[in-house]
GROMACS .gro file of C-alpha atoms in nm:
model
  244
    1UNK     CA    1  12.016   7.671  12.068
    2UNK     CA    2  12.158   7.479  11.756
    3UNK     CA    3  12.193   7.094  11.740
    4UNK     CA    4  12.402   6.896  11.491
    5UNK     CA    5  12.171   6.643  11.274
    6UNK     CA    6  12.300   6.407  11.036
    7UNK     CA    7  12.471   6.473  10.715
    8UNK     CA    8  12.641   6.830  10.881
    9UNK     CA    9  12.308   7.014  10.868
   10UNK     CA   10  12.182   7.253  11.200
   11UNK     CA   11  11.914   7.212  11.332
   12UNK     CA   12  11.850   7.540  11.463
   13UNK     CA   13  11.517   7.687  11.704
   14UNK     CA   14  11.392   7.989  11.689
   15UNK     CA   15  11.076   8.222  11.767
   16UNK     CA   16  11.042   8.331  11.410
   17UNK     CA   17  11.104   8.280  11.040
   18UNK     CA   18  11.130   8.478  10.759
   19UNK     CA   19  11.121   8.280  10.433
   20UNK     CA   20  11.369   8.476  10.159
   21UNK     CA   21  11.378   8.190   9.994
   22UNK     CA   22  11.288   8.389   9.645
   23UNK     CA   23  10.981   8.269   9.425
   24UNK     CA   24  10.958   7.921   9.539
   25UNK     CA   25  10.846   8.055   9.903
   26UNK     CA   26  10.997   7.754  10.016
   27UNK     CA   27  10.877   7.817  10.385
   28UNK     CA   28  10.574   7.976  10.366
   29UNK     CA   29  10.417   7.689  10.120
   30UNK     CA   30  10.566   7.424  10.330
   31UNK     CA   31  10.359   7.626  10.607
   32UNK     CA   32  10.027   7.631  10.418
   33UNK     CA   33  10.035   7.952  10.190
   34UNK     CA   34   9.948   7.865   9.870
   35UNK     CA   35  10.125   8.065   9.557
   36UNK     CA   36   9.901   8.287   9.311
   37UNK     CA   37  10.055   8.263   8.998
   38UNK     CA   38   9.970   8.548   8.703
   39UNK     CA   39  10.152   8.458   8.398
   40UNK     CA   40  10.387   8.204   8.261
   41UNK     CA   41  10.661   8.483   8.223
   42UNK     CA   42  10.997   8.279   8.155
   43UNK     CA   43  11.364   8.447   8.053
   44UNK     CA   44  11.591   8.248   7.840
   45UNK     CA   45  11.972   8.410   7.935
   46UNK     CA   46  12.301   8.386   7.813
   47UNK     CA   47  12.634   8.621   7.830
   48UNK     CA   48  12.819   8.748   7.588
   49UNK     CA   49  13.236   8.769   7.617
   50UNK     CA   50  13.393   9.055   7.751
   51UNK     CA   51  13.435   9.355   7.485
   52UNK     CA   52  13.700   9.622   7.589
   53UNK     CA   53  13.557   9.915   7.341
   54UNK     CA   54  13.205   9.855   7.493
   55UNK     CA   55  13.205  10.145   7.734
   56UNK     CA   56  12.832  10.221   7.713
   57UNK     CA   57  12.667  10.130   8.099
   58UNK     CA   58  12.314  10.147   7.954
   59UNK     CA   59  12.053   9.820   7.975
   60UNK     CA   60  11.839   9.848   7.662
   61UNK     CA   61  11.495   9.654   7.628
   62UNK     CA   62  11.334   9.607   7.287
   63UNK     CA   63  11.004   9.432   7.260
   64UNK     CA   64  10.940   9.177   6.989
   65UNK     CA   65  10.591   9.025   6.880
   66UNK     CA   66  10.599   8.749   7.112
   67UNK     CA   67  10.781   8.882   7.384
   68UNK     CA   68  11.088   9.125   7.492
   69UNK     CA   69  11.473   9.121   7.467
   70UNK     CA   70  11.685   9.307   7.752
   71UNK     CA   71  12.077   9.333   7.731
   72UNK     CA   72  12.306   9.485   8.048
   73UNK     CA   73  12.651   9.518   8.087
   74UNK     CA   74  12.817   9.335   8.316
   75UNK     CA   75  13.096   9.401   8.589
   76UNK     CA   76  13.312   9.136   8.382
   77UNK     CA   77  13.294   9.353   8.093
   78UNK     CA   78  13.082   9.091   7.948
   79UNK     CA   79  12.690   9.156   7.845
   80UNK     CA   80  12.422   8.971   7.972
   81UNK     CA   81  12.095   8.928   7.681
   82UNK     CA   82  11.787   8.746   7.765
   83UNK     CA   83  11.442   8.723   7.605
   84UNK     CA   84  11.122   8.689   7.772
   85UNK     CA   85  10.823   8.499   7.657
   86UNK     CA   86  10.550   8.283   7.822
   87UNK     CA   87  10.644   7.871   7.822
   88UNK     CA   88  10.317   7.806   7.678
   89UNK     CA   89  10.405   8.013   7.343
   90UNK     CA   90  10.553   7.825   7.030
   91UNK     CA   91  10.867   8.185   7.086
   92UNK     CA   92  10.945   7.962   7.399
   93UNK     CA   93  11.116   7.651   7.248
   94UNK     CA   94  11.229   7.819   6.906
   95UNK     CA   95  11.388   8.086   7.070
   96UNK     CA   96  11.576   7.833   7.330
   97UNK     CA   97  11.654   7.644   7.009
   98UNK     CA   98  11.765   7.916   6.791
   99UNK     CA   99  11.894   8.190   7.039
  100UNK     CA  100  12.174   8.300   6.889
  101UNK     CA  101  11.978   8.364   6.522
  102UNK     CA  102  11.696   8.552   6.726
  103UNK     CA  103  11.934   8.794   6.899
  104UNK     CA  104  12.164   8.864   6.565
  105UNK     CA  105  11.786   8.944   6.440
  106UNK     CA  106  11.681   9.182   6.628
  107UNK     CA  107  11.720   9.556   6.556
  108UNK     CA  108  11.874   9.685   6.844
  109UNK     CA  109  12.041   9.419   7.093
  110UNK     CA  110  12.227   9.278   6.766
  111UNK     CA  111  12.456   9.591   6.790
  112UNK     CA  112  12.545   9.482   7.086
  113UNK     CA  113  12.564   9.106   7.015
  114UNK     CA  114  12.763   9.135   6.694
  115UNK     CA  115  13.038   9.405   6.912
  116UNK     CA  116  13.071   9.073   7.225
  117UNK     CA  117  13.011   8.813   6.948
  118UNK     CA  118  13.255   8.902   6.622
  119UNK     CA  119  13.258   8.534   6.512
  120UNK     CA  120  12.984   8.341   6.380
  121UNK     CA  121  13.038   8.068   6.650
  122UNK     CA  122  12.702   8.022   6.790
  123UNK     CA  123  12.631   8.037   7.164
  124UNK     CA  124  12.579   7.781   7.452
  125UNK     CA  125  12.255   7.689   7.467
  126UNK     CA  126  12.103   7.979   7.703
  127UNK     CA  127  11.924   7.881   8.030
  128UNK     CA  128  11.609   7.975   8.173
  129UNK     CA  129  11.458   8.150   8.454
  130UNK     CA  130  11.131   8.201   8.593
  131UNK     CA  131  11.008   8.577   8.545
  132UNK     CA  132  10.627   8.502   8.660
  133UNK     CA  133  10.418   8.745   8.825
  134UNK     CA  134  10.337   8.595   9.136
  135UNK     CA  135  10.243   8.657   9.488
  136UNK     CA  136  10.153   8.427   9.824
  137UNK     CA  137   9.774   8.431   9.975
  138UNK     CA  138   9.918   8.542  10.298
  139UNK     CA  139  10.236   8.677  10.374
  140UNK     CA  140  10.232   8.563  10.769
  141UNK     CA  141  10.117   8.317  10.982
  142UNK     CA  142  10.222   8.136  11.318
  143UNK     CA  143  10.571   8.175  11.366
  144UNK     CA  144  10.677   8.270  10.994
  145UNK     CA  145  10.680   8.615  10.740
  146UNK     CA  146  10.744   8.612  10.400
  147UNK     CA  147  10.933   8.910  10.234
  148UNK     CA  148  11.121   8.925   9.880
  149UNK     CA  149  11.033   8.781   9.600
  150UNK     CA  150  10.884   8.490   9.837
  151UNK     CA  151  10.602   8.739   9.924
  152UNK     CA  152  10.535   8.912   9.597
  153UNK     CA  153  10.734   8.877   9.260
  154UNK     CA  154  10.717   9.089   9.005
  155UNK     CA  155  10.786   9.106   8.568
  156UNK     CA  156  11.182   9.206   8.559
  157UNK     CA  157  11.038   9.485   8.311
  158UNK     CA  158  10.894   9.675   8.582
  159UNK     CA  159  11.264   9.723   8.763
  160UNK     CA  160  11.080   9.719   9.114
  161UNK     CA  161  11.285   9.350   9.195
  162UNK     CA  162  11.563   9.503   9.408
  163UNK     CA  163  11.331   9.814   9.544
  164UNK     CA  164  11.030   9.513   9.659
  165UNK     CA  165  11.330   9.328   9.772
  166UNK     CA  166  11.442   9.616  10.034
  167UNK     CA  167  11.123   9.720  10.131
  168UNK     CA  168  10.949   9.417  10.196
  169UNK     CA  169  11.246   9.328  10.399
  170UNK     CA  170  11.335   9.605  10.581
  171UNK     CA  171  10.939   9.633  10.648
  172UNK     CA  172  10.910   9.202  10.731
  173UNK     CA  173  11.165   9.274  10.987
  174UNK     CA  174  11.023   9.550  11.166
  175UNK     CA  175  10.658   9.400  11.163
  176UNK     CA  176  10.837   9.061  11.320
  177UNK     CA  177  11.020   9.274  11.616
  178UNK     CA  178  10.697   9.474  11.698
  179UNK     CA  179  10.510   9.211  11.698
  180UNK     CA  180  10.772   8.980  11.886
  181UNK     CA  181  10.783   9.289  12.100
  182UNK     CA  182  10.443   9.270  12.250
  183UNK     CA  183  10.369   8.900  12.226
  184UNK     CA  184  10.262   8.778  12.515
  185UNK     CA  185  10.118   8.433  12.481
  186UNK     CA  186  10.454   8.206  12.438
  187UNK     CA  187  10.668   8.172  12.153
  188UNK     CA  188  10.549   8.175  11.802
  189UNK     CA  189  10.182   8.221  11.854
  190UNK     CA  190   9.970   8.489  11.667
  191UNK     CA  191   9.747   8.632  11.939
  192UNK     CA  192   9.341   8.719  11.874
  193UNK     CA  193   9.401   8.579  11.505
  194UNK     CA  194   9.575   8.865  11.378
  195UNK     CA  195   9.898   9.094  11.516
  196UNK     CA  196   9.859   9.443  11.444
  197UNK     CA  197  10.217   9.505  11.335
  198UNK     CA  198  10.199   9.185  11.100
  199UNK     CA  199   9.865   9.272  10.954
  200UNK     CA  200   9.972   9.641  10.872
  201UNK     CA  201  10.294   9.449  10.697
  202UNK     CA  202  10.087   9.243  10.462
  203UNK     CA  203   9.892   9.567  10.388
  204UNK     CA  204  10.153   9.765  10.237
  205UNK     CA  205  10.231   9.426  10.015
  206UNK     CA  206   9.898   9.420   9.887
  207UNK     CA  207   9.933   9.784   9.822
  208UNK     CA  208  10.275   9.772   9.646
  209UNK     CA  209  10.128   9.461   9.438
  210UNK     CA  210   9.826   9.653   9.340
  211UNK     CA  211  10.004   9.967   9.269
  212UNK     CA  212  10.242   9.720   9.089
  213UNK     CA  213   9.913   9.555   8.867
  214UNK     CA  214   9.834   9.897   8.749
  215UNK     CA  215  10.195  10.049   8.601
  216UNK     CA  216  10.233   9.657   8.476
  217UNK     CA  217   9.951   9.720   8.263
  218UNK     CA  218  10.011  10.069   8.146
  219UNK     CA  219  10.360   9.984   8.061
  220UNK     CA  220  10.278   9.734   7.839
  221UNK     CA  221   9.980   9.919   7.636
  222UNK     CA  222  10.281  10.126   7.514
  223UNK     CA  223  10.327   9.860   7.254
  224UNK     CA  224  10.108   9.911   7.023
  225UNK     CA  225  10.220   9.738   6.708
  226UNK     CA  226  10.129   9.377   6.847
  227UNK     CA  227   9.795   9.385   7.062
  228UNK     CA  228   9.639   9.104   6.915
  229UNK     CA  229   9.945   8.865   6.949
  230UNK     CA  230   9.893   8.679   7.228
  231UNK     CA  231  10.215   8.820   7.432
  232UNK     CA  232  10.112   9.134   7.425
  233UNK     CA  233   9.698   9.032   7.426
  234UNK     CA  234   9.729   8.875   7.773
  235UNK     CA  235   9.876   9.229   7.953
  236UNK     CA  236   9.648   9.428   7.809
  237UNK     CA  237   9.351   9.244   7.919
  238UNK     CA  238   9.540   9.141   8.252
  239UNK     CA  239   9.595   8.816   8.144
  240UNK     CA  240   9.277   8.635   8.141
  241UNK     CA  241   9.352   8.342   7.974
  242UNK     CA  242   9.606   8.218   8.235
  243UNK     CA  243   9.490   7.927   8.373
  244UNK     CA  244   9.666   8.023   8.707
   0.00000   0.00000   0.00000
């Protein structure tokens, strides 16, 4: 059943929840699960016009000392180019104040930029999104599942975003109809602590996260000509100075 509350929203009942509500888990924390954070991973984005003789469909990525830029085409005909840094790094701010500069710099995205970009007009100011590692300390509990990026988020450079997405819900939804399937004790309550359906859900999270942790690592140990910056520093040593 669905009620009318003030201001047009719906308030609507239901047995269960599944909070898709991307990285800020929106549900789920409001419910008591508490967000593990790895890194301070941010992108700073902007797109570049439409270019008819840009016919190449390839994304590039091309690491820097601080960080890594990534370029796409888009089905405008535009380009999208973003860098990625941690907030806490002076790359951050410089490169959010200086964006255009940094991309016309750079060996490989420039060819790109200068193609979308012919005049020397500078760029909007680009925005930012979060691009953290993260991951919730449970990914059920009564009455709610968490799937997406609200149970486990990964770096965009591992390209597992849309895969996670799919699998954790496709996987969210079965565990929620078995379990919803044998439930026997009313309504939105976990019986004996723990369902089995649910539980073997949040297993094959952890297992995609940890499988996740290890390629993270190995991917980034393949740049070798900045280990002691502390971009690059951080991944190799899994990040222990995060204070997170």
């Amino acid at each position: 059943p669905a009620g009318t509350g003030t201001g047009g929203e719906r308030t609507v009942c239901c047995r269960w929840v599944i909070d898709a509500t991307g990285r800020a888990a929106a549900i789920a924390v409001r419910c008591g699960a508490r967000r593990r954070v790895l890194d301070r991973l941010t992108a700073l984005h902007a797109p570049l016009e439409a270019d008819p003789g840009d016919t190449d469909r390839r994304s590039l990525v091309e690491s820097d000392e601080d960080g890594w830029w990534y370029t796409a085409p888009q089905p405008s005909g535009g380009r999208l180019v973003a860098y990625f840094t941690d907030t806490d790094l002076p790359a951050a701010p410089y490169t959010a104040r200086h964006f255009h500069r940094r991309m016309l710099a750079t060996r490989h995205v420039s060819r790109w930029a200068r193609r979308h970009e012919p005049t020397p007009t500078p760029l909007a100011a680009p925005r930012r999104a979060a691009a953290h590692t993260a991951h919730l300390d449970r990914v059920y509990g009564d009455g709610w599942t968490a799937a997406g990026d609200a149970a486990v988020a990964f770096d965009p450079l591992s390209s597992q975003g849309v895969l996670t997405a799919l699998y954790t819900g496709l996987s969210a939804g079965r565990a929620v109809d078995a379990h919803l399937g044998r439930l026997r004790c009313g309504p939105g309550r976990v019986h004996d602590g723990e369902d089995s359906a649910l539980a073997a859900y949040a297993h094959k999270v952890t297992a995609a996260r940890t499988a996740y942790l290890r390629g993270h690592r190995f991917i980034h140990a393949q740049e070798t000509r900045w280990i002691h910056r502390s971009f690059w520093a951080r991944r190799l040593a899994g990040l222990p100075d995060s204070p997170f």
